[in-house]
mmCIF file of C-alpha atoms in Angstrom:
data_model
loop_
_atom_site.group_PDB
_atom_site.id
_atom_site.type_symbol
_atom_site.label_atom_id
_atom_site.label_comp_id
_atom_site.label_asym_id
_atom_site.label_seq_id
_atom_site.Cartn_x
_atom_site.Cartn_y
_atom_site.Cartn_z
ATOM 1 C CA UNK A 215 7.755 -97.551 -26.575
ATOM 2 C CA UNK A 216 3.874 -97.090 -26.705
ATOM 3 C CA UNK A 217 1.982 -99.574 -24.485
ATOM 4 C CA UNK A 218 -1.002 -99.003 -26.948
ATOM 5 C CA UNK A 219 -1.546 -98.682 -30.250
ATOM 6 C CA UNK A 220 -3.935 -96.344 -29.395
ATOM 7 C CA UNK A 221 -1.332 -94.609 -27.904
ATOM 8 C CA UNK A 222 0.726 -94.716 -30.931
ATOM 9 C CA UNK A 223 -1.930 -93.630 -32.821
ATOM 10 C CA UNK A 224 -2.532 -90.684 -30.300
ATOM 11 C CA UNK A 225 1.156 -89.524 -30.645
ATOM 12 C CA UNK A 226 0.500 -89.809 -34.305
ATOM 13 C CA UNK A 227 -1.603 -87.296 -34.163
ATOM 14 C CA UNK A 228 -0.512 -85.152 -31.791
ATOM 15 C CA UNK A 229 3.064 -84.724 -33.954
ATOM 16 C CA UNK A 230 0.715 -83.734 -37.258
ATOM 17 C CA UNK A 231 -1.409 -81.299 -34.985
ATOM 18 C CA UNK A 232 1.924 -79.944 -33.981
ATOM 19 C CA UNK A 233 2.419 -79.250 -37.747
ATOM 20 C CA UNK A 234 -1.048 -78.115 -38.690
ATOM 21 C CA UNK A 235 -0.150 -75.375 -35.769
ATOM 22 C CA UNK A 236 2.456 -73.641 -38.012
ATOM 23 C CA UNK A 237 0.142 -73.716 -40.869
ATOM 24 C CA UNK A 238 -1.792 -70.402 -40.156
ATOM 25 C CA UNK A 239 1.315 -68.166 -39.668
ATOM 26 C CA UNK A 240 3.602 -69.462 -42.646
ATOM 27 C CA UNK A 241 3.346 -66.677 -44.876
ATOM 28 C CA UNK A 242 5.790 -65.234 -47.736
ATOM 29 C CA UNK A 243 8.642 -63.863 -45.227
ATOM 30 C CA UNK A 244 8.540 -67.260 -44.447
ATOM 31 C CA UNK A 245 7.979 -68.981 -47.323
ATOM 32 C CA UNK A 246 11.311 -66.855 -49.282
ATOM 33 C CA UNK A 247 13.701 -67.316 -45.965
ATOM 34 C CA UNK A 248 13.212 -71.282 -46.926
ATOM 35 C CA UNK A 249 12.872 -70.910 -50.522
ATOM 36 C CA UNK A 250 15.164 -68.107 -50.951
ATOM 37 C CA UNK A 251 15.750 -68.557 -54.832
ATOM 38 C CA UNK A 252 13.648 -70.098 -57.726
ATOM 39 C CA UNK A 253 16.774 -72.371 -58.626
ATOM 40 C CA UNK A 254 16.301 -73.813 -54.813
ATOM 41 C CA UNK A 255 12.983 -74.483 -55.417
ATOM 42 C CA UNK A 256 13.449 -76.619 -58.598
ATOM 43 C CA UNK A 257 15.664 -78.508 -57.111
ATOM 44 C CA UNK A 258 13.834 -80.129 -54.599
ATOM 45 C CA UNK A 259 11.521 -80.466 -56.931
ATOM 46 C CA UNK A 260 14.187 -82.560 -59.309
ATOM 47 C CA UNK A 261 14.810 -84.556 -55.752
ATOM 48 C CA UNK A 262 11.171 -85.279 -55.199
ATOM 49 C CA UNK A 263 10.358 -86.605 -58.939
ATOM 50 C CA UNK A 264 11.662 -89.986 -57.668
ATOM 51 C CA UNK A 265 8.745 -90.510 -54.498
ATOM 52 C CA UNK A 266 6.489 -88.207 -56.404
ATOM 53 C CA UNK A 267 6.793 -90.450 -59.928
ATOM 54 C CA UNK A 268 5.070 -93.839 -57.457
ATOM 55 C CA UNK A 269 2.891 -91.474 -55.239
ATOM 56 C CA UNK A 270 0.050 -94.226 -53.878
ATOM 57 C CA UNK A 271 2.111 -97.130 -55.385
ATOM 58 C CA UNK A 272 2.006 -98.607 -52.564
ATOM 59 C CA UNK A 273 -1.939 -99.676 -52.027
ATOM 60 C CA UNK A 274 -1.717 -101.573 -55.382
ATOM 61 C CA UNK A 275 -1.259 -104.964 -53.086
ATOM 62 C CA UNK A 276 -1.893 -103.626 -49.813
ATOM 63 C CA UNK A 277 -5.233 -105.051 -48.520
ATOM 64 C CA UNK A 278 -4.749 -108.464 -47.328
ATOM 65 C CA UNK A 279 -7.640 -110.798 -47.265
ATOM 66 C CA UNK A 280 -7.317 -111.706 -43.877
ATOM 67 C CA UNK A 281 -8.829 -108.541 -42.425
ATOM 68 C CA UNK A 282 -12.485 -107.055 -42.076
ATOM 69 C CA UNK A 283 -13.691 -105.581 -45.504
ATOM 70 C CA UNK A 284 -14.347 -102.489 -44.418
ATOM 71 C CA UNK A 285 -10.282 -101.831 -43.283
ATOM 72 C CA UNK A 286 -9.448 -102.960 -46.982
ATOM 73 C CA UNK A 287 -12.077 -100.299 -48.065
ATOM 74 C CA UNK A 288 -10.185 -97.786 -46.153
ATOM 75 C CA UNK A 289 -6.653 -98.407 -47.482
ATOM 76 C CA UNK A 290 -8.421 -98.596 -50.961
ATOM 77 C CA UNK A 291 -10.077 -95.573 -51.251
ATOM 78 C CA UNK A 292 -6.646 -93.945 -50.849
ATOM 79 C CA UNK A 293 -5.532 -95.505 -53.718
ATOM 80 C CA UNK A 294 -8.090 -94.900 -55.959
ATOM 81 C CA UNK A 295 -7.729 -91.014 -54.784
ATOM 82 C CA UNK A 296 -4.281 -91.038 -55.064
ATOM 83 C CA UNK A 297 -4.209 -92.684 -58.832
ATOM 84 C CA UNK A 298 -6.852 -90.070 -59.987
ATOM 85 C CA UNK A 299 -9.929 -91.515 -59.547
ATOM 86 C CA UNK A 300 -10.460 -93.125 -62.996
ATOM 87 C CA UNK A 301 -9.286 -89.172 -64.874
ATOM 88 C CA UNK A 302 -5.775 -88.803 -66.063
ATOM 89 C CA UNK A 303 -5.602 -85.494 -64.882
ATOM 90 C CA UNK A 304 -6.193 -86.251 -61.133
ATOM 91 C CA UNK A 305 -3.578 -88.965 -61.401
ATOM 92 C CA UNK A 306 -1.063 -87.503 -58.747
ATOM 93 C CA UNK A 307 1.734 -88.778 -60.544
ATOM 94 C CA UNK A 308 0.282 -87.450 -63.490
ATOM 95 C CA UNK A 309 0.208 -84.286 -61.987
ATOM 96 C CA UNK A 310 3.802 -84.142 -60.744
ATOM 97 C CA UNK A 311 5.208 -84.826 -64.568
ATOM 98 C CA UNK A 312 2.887 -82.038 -65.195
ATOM 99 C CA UNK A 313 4.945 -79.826 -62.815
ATOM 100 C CA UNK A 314 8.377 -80.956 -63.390
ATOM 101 C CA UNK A 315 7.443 -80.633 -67.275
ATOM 102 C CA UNK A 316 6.582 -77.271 -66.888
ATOM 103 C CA UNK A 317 9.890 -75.890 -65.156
ATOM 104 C CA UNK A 318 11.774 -77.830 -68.128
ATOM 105 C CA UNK A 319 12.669 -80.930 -65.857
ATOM 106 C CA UNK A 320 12.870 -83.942 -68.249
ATOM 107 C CA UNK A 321 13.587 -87.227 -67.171
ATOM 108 C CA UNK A 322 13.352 -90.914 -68.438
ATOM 109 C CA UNK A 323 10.282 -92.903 -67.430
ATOM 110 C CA UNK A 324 10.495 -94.304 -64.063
ATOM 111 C CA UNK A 325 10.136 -98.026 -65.368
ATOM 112 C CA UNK A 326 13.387 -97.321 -67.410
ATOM 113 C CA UNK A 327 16.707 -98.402 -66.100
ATOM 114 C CA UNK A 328 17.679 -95.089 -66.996
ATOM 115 C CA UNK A 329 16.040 -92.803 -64.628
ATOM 116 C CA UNK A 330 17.221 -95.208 -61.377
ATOM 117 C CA UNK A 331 20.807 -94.346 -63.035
ATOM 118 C CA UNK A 332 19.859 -90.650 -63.767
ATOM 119 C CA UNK A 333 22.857 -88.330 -62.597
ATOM 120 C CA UNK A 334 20.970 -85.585 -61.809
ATOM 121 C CA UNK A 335 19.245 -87.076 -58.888
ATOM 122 C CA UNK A 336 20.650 -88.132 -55.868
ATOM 123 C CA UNK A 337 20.660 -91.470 -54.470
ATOM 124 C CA UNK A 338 18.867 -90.749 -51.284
ATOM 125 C CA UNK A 339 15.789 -89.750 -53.377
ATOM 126 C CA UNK A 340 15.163 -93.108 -54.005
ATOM 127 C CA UNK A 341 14.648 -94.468 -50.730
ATOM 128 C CA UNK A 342 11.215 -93.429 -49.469
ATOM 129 C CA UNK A 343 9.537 -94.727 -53.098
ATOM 130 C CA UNK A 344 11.887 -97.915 -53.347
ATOM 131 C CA UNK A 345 10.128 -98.546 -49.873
ATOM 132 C CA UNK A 346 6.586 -97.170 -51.307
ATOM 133 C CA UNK A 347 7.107 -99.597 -54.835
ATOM 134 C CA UNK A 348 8.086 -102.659 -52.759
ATOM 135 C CA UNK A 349 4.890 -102.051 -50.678
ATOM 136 C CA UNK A 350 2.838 -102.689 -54.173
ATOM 137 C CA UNK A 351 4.625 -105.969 -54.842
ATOM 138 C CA UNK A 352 5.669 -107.374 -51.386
ATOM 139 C CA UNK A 353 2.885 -109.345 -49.342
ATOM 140 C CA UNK A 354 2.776 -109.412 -45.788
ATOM 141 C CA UNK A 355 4.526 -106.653 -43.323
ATOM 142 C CA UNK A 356 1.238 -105.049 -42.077
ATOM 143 C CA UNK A 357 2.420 -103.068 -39.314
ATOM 144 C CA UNK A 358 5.507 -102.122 -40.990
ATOM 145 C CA UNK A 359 3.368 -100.969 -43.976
ATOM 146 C CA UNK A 360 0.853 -99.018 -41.871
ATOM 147 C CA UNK A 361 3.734 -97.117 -39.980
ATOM 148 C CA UNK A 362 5.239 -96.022 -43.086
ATOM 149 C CA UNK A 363 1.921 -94.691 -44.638
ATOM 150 C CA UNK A 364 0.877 -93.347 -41.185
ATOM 151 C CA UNK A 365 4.009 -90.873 -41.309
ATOM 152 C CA UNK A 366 3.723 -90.264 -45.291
ATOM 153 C CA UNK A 367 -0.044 -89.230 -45.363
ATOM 154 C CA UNK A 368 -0.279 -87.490 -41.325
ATOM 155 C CA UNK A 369 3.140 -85.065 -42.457
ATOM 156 C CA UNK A 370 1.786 -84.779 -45.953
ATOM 157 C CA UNK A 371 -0.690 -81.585 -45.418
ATOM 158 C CA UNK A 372 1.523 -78.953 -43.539
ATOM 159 C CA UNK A 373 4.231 -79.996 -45.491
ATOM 160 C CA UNK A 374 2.155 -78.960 -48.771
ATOM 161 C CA UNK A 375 0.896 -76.106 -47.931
ATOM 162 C CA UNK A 376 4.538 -74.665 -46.931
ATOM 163 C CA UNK A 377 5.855 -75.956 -50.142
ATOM 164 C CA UNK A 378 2.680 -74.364 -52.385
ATOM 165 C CA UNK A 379 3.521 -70.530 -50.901
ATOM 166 C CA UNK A 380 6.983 -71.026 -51.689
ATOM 167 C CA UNK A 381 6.391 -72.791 -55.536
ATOM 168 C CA UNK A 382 4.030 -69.322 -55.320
ATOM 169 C CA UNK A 383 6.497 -66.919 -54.860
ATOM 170 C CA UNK A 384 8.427 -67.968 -58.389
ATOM 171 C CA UNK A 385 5.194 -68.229 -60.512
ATOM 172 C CA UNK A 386 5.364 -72.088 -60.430
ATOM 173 C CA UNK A 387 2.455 -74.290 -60.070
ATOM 174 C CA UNK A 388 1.441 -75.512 -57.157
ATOM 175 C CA UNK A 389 -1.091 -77.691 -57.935
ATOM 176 C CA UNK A 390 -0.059 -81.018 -56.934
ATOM 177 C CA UNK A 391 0.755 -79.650 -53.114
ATOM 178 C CA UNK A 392 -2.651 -78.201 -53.324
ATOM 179 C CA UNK A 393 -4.260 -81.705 -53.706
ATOM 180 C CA UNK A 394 -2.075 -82.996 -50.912
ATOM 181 C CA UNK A 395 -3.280 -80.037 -48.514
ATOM 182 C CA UNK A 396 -6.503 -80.907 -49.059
ATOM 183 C CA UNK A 397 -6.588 -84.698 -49.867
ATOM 184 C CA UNK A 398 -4.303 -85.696 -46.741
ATOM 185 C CA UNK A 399 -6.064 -83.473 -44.142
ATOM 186 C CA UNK A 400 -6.215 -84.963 -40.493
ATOM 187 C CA UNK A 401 -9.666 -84.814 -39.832
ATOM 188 C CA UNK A 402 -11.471 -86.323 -42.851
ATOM 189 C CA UNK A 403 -8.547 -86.728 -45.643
ATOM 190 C CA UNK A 404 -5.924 -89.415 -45.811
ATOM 191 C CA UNK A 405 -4.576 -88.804 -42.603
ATOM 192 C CA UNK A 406 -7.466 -90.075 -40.752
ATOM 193 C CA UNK A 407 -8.459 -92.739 -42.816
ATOM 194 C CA UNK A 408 -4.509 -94.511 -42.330
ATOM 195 C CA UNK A 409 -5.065 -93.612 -38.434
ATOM 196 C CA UNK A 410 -8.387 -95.763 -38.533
ATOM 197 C CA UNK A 411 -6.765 -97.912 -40.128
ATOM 198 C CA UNK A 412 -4.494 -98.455 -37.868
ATOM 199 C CA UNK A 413 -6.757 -99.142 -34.991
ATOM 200 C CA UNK A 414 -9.411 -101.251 -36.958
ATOM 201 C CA UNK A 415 -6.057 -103.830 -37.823
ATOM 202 C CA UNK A 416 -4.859 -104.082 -34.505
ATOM 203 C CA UNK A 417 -8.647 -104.494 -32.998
ATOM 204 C CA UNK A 418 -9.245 -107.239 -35.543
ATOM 205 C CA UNK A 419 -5.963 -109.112 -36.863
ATOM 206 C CA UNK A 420 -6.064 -112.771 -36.271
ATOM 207 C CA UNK A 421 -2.151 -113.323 -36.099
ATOM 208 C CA UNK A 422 -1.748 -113.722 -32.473
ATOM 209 C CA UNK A 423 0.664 -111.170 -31.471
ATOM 210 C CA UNK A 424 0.189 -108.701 -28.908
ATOM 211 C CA UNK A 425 -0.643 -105.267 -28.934
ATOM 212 C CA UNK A 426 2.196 -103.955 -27.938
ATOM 213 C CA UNK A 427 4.148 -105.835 -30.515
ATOM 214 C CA UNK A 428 2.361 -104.722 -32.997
ATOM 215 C CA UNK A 429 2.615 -101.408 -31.682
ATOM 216 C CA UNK A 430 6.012 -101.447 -32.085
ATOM 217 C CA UNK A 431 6.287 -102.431 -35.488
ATOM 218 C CA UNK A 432 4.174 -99.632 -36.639
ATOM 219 C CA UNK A 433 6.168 -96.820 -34.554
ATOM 220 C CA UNK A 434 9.363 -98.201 -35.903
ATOM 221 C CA UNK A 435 8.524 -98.236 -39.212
ATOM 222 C CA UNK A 436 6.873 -94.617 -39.100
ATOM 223 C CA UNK A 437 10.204 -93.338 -37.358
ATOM 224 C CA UNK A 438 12.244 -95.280 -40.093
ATOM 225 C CA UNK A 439 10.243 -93.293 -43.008
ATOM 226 C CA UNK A 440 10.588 -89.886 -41.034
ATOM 227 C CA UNK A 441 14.489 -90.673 -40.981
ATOM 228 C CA UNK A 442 14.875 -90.453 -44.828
ATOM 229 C CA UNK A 443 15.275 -87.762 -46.568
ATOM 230 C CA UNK A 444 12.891 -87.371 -49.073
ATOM 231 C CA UNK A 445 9.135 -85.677 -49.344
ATOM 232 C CA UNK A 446 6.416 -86.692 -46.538
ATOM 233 C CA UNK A 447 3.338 -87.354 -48.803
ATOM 234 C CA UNK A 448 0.876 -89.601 -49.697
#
């Protein structure tokens, strides 16, 4: 339990600093011992297209009126960095069908019953973006919605940047991990923004609950989202 949420937010980031520190030294020995095989890498690729296919689905109702305009600014620059900034080809979803296309993935398109139903990927890679989706069309749930994001977008950068030397070592692109490494970054990317965030909804939300309680919300909800088994990004 954090008494703060400025505690929370410092364990936050003291749990993606402890990532970051691994960043430097993770080079190809590394990279092949957890990518051993090109066939490995594909298929967490495969297992990813479902949380990759909605990546920043879940600002498209996320700012709540109720809250200083600047924190809505915040939350919505993500998504408007995350869906491409206006270009197709920044589009990060856009850019994963890109990537799955190109190592002869093909799958339905995510609005069809079909690809929910699609036997070659498992059902656990559908619960991170049934969670991220439901965020876009369910109102309410602050906390709970900042926890979750706070975990997707602080894990998101070490995470990539292991991911694009191993894509590397089998000639496959690694383009949309390099926009996560960069885009999600803790000190000026994605990262930081959710962490301020954070701190700007607790330090001005009129619904009358106290810190602590809110603090809780968000912590569970970032530990739920760590729990599953799918890909930390944002």
């Amino acid at each position: 339990a954090f008494g703060s949420v400025r505690q929370l937010v410092s364990h936050i980031r003291t749990l993606a600093d402890a990532e970051m520190s691994t960043v430097p030294t993770y080079r190809e020995e590394a990279a092949r011992k957890d990518a051993p095989s090109k066939d490995v890498v594909c298929e967490r690729i495969r297992q990813e297209t479902p949380a990759n296919s909605v990546d920043g689905m879940w600002a498209n109702t996320f700012t709540p009126t109720s809250v200083p305009k600047r924190w809505q600014l915040l939350v919505e620059k993500i998504r408007w960095e995350e869906q491409g900034e206006g270009e197709l080809e920044k589009n990060h979803a856009y850019i994963w069908r890109q990537l799955t296309r190109s190592i002869g993935l093909r799958f339905p398109q995510t609005e069809d019953a079909a690809f929910a139903a699609h036997a070659e990927l498992a059902d656990e890679s559908f619960v991170n973006p049934a969670l991220a989706t439901a965020f876009a069309n369910l109102h309410g749930y602050w906390p709970e919605k900042l926890g979750a994001i706070a975990y997707f977008e602080t894990m998101s950068s070490p995470f990539s940047h292991r991911t694009a030397q191993q894509l590397r070592l089998y000639a496959v692109d690694p383009s949309f991990y390099v926009v996560h490494r960069s885009i999600d970054n803790a000190k000026n990317g994605h990262a930081a923004t959710i962490l301020e965030a954070i701190v700007d909804y607790i330090d001005s939300t009129a619904y009358g609950a106290s810190t602590a309680a809110h603090g809780g919300r968000l912590g569970a909800a970032g530990d739920a989202s760590g729990a599953q088994p799918t890909h930390a990004n944002g």
